[in-house]
C-alpha cells in the first residue's frame, strides 16, 4: 500500500513538473511573440521618423509661415529619439502622429504643394507607413491580449506568478481626442 501511495505521489509531482515546464515554454513563446510584434512597430516608427524630415523640408519650402507646426514636429521627433521605455515610445509616437496630422491638414491649403511630385511621393510613402504602423500595432495588441489572458487564467496564473511572468506589456491605445479632426488656425 505504501508503494502505491509513493508511486501516486511521484506521478503527481512528475505531472506537475511537466505542466510547469510546458507552461513556462508557452509563456516564453508568447512573450517573444509580443517582443517581435513590438520590434515590427519600432521598425515602422523608424521608417516614419526617416520620412518626416523629407516631408517637412518639402512643405517648408512652400509654406514658410507655418513655423509652429515645424517646431512641434521637431519637438515630437526629439521626444521620440529620447524615449527609452516602451511607454515613453508609445507616448512619443502619439505626439508625432498628432503633429503629422496637423501638417497634412496644412498642406491642403497649398495647391502648388499638392501638385509637387516629390511631395506627393513622400505623402504616399507616409500614408503607407501609417497603415503599416496601424497593422503592426494591431498585431502587437493581439499578442499582448493572448499573453495577458494566458498568465491570468487558472492554473497558469499560479505557474506564471512563480516564474515571474506579469502583464508587463502595455496596450497601445488611440490618442485622446483621436476621434476629432486636427484643428489648424491661420
PDB file of N, CA and C in Angstrom, residues 87-132:
ATOM      1  N   UNK A  87       6.610  52.509 -22.824  1.00  0.00           N
ATOM      2  CA  UNK A  87       5.581  53.517 -22.562  1.00  0.00           C
ATOM      3  C   UNK A  87       6.001  54.884 -23.097  1.00  0.00           C
ATOM      4  N   UNK A  88       7.263  55.253 -22.934  1.00  0.00           N
ATOM      5  CA  UNK A  88       7.747  56.532 -23.447  1.00  0.00           C
ATOM      6  C   UNK A  88       7.689  56.559 -24.972  1.00  0.00           C
ATOM      7  N   UNK A  89       8.033  55.451 -25.610  1.00  0.00           N
ATOM      8  CA  UNK A  89       7.991  55.388 -27.071  1.00  0.00           C
ATOM      9  C   UNK A  89       6.554  55.494 -27.578  1.00  0.00           C
ATOM     10  N   UNK A  90       5.632  54.854 -26.880  1.00  0.00           N
ATOM     11  CA  UNK A  90       4.228  54.935 -27.274  1.00  0.00           C
ATOM     12  C   UNK A  90       3.752  56.382 -27.163  1.00  0.00           C
ATOM     13  N   UNK A  91       4.060  57.049 -26.039  1.00  0.00           N
ATOM     14  CA  UNK A  91       3.642  58.442 -25.840  1.00  0.00           C
ATOM     15  C   UNK A  91       4.289  59.363 -26.875  1.00  0.00           C
ATOM     16  N   UNK A  92       5.570  59.154 -27.147  1.00  0.00           N
ATOM     17  CA  UNK A  92       6.277  59.993 -28.118  1.00  0.00           C
ATOM     18  C   UNK A  92       5.677  59.823 -29.511  1.00  0.00           C
ATOM     19  N   UNK A  93       5.323  58.612 -29.876  1.00  0.00           N
ATOM     20  CA  UNK A  93       4.735  58.385 -31.189  1.00  0.00           C
ATOM     21  C   UNK A  93       3.327  58.952 -31.295  1.00  0.00           C
ATOM     22  N   UNK A  94       2.625  59.053 -30.177  1.00  0.00           N
ATOM     23  CA  UNK A  94       1.324  59.729 -30.192  1.00  0.00           C
ATOM     24  C   UNK A  94       1.522  61.202 -30.532  1.00  0.00           C
ATOM     25  N   UNK A  95       2.576  61.819 -30.006  1.00  0.00           N
ATOM     26  CA  UNK A  95       2.876  63.225 -30.324  1.00  0.00           C
ATOM     27  C   UNK A  95       3.227  63.385 -31.799  1.00  0.00           C
ATOM     28  N   UNK A  96       4.021  62.451 -32.327  1.00  0.00           N
ATOM     29  CA  UNK A  96       4.393  62.502 -33.747  1.00  0.00           C
ATOM     30  C   UNK A  96       3.142  62.375 -34.615  1.00  0.00           C
ATOM     31  N   UNK A  97       2.276  61.447 -34.270  1.00  0.00           N
ATOM     32  CA  UNK A  97       1.044  61.240 -35.036  1.00  0.00           C
ATOM     33  C   UNK A  97       0.193  62.506 -35.049  1.00  0.00           C
ATOM     34  N   UNK A  98       0.064  63.138 -33.901  1.00  0.00           N
ATOM     35  CA  UNK A  98      -0.727  64.371 -33.806  1.00  0.00           C
ATOM     36  C   UNK A  98      -0.122  65.482 -34.661  1.00  0.00           C
ATOM     37  N   UNK A  99       1.187  65.663 -34.563  1.00  0.00           N
ATOM     38  CA  UNK A  99       1.858  66.721 -35.331  1.00  0.00           C
ATOM     39  C   UNK A  99       1.764  66.462 -36.831  1.00  0.00           C
ATOM     40  N   UNK A 100       1.926  65.207 -37.236  1.00  0.00           N
ATOM     41  CA  UNK A 100       1.813  64.885 -38.661  1.00  0.00           C
ATOM     42  C   UNK A 100       0.404  65.125 -39.178  1.00  0.00           C
ATOM     43  N   UNK A 101      -0.583  64.843 -38.347  1.00  0.00           N
ATOM     44  CA  UNK A 101      -1.962  65.111 -38.742  1.00  0.00           C
ATOM     45  C   UNK A 101      -2.183  66.583 -39.022  1.00  0.00           C
ATOM     46  N   UNK A 102      -1.642  67.429 -38.159  1.00  0.00           N
ATOM     47  CA  UNK A 102      -1.759  68.875 -38.367  1.00  0.00           C
ATOM     48  C   UNK A 102      -1.003  69.301 -39.622  1.00  0.00           C
ATOM     49  N   UNK A 103       0.173  68.722 -39.848  1.00  0.00           N
ATOM     50  CA  UNK A 103       0.960  69.064 -41.032  1.00  0.00           C
ATOM     51  C   UNK A 103       0.191  68.730 -42.311  1.00  0.00           C
ATOM     52  N   UNK A 104      -0.425  67.573 -42.341  1.00  0.00           N
ATOM     53  CA  UNK A 104      -1.157  67.163 -43.537  1.00  0.00           C
ATOM     54  C   UNK A 104      -2.393  68.035 -43.761  1.00  0.00           C
ATOM     55  N   UNK A 105      -3.015  68.498 -42.690  1.00  0.00           N
ATOM     56  CA  UNK A 105      -4.138  69.424 -42.843  1.00  0.00           C
ATOM     57  C   UNK A 105      -3.652  70.741 -43.438  1.00  0.00           C
ATOM     58  N   UNK A 106      -2.503  71.215 -42.980  1.00  0.00           N
ATOM     59  CA  UNK A 106      -1.939  72.464 -43.504  1.00  0.00           C
ATOM     60  C   UNK A 106      -1.670  72.347 -44.997  1.00  0.00           C
ATOM     61  N   UNK A 107      -1.161  71.201 -45.413  1.00  0.00           N
ATOM     62  CA  UNK A 107      -0.792  71.040 -46.826  1.00  0.00           C
ATOM     63  C   UNK A 107      -1.997  71.156 -47.756  1.00  0.00           C
ATOM     64  N   UNK A 108      -3.179  70.899 -47.233  1.00  0.00           N
ATOM     65  CA  UNK A 108      -4.387  71.012 -48.063  1.00  0.00           C
ATOM     66  C   UNK A 108      -4.607  72.451 -48.530  1.00  0.00           C
ATOM     67  N   UNK A 109      -4.043  73.418 -47.812  1.00  0.00           N
ATOM     68  CA  UNK A 109      -4.246  74.830 -48.143  1.00  0.00           C
ATOM     69  C   UNK A 109      -3.225  75.364 -49.137  1.00  0.00           C
ATOM     70  N   UNK A 110      -2.358  74.495 -49.641  1.00  0.00           N
ATOM     71  CA  UNK A 110      -1.321  74.932 -50.577  1.00  0.00           C
ATOM     72  C   UNK A 110      -1.444  74.139 -51.877  1.00  0.00           C
ATOM     73  N   UNK A 111      -2.227  74.666 -52.840  1.00  0.00           N
ATOM     74  CA  UNK A 111      -2.436  73.928 -54.095  1.00  0.00           C
ATOM     75  C   UNK A 111      -1.145  73.617 -54.837  1.00  0.00           C
ATOM     76  N   UNK A 112      -0.182  74.547 -54.819  1.00  0.00           N
ATOM     77  CA  UNK A 112       1.071  74.279 -55.526  1.00  0.00           C
ATOM     78  C   UNK A 112       1.835  73.123 -54.875  1.00  0.00           C
ATOM     79  N   UNK A 113       1.660  72.943 -53.562  1.00  0.00           N
ATOM     80  CA  UNK A 113       2.310  71.834 -52.872  1.00  0.00           C
ATOM     81  C   UNK A 113       1.641  70.513 -53.258  1.00  0.00           C
ATOM     82  N   UNK A 114       0.338  70.526 -53.355  1.00  0.00           N
ATOM     83  CA  UNK A 114      -0.375  69.308 -53.736  1.00  0.00           C
ATOM     84  C   UNK A 114       0.029  68.835 -55.128  1.00  0.00           C
ATOM     85  N   UNK A 115       0.481  69.766 -55.970  1.00  0.00           N
ATOM     86  CA  UNK A 115       0.890  69.404 -57.322  1.00  0.00           C
ATOM     87  C   UNK A 115       2.362  68.985 -57.386  1.00  0.00           C
ATOM     88  N   UNK A 116       3.112  69.191 -56.320  1.00  0.00           N
ATOM     89  CA  UNK A 116       4.535  68.871 -56.277  1.00  0.00           C
ATOM     90  C   UNK A 116       4.707  67.350 -56.245  1.00  0.00           C
ATOM     91  N   UNK A 117       5.380  66.804 -57.262  1.00  0.00           N
ATOM     92  CA  UNK A 117       5.531  65.354 -57.381  1.00  0.00           C
ATOM     93  C   UNK A 117       6.318  64.748 -56.226  1.00  0.00           C
ATOM     94  N   UNK A 118       7.371  65.429 -55.779  1.00  0.00           N
ATOM     95  CA  UNK A 118       8.173  64.923 -54.650  1.00  0.00           C
ATOM     96  C   UNK A 118       7.316  64.851 -53.388  1.00  0.00           C
ATOM     97  N   UNK A 119       6.519  65.889 -53.181  1.00  0.00           N
ATOM     98  CA  UNK A 119       5.649  65.891 -52.017  1.00  0.00           C
ATOM     99  C   UNK A 119       4.630  64.762 -52.102  1.00  0.00           C
ATOM    100  N   UNK A 120       4.039  64.576 -53.266  1.00  0.00           N
ATOM    101  CA  UNK A 120       3.045  63.519 -53.433  1.00  0.00           C
ATOM    102  C   UNK A 120       3.656  62.146 -53.145  1.00  0.00           C
ATOM    103  N   UNK A 121       4.879  61.937 -53.626  1.00  0.00           N
ATOM    104  CA  UNK A 121       5.558  60.666 -53.373  1.00  0.00           C
ATOM    105  C   UNK A 121       5.798  60.475 -51.874  1.00  0.00           C
ATOM    106  N   UNK A 122       6.270  61.526 -51.212  1.00  0.00           N
ATOM    107  CA  UNK A 122       6.503  61.438 -49.766  1.00  0.00           C
ATOM    108  C   UNK A 122       5.198  61.199 -49.016  1.00  0.00           C
ATOM    109  N   UNK A 123       4.151  61.873 -49.442  1.00  0.00           N
ATOM    110  CA  UNK A 123       2.857  61.715 -48.782  1.00  0.00           C
ATOM    111  C   UNK A 123       2.349  60.282 -48.916  1.00  0.00           C
ATOM    112  N   UNK A 124       2.485  59.711 -50.104  1.00  0.00           N
ATOM    113  CA  UNK A 124       2.062  58.322 -50.316  1.00  0.00           C
ATOM    114  C   UNK A 124       2.892  57.383 -49.433  1.00  0.00           C
ATOM    115  N   UNK A 125       4.206  57.625 -49.373  1.00  0.00           N
ATOM    116  CA  UNK A 125       5.057  56.798 -48.527  1.00  0.00           C
ATOM    117  C   UNK A 125       4.664  56.930 -47.058  1.00  0.00           C
ATOM    118  N   UNK A 126       4.367  58.152 -46.621  1.00  0.00           N
ATOM    119  CA  UNK A 126       3.972  58.374 -45.237  1.00  0.00           C
ATOM    120  C   UNK A 126       2.633  57.706 -44.942  1.00  0.00           C
ATOM    121  N   UNK A 127       1.679  57.824 -45.851  1.00  0.00           N
ATOM    122  CA  UNK A 127       0.386  57.169 -45.659  1.00  0.00           C
ATOM    123  C   UNK A 127       0.559  55.652 -45.584  1.00  0.00           C
ATOM    124  N   UNK A 128       1.411  55.113 -46.449  1.00  0.00           N
ATOM    125  CA  UNK A 128       1.687  53.676 -46.397  1.00  0.00           C
ATOM    126  C   UNK A 128       2.317  53.270 -45.083  1.00  0.00           C
ATOM    127  N   UNK A 129       3.224  54.100 -44.598  1.00  0.00           N
ATOM    128  CA  UNK A 129       3.873  53.814 -43.314  1.00  0.00           C
ATOM    129  C   UNK A 129       2.866  53.877 -42.176  1.00  0.00           C
ATOM    130  N   UNK A 130       1.975  54.868 -42.219  1.00  0.00           N
ATOM    131  CA  UNK A 130       0.941  54.969 -41.178  1.00  0.00           C
ATOM    132  C   UNK A 130       0.058  53.731 -41.191  1.00  0.00           C
ATOM    133  N   UNK A 131      -0.260  53.215 -42.376  1.00  0.00           N
ATOM    134  CA  UNK A 131      -1.047  51.981 -42.463  1.00  0.00           C
ATOM    135  C   UNK A 131      -0.274  50.799 -41.887  1.00  0.00           C
ATOM    136  N   UNK A 132       1.016  50.734 -42.199  1.00  0.00           N
ATOM    137  CA  UNK A 132       1.849  49.653 -41.654  1.00  0.00           C
ATOM    138  C   UNK A 132       1.921  49.735 -40.134  1.00  0.00           C
TER     139      UNK A 132
END
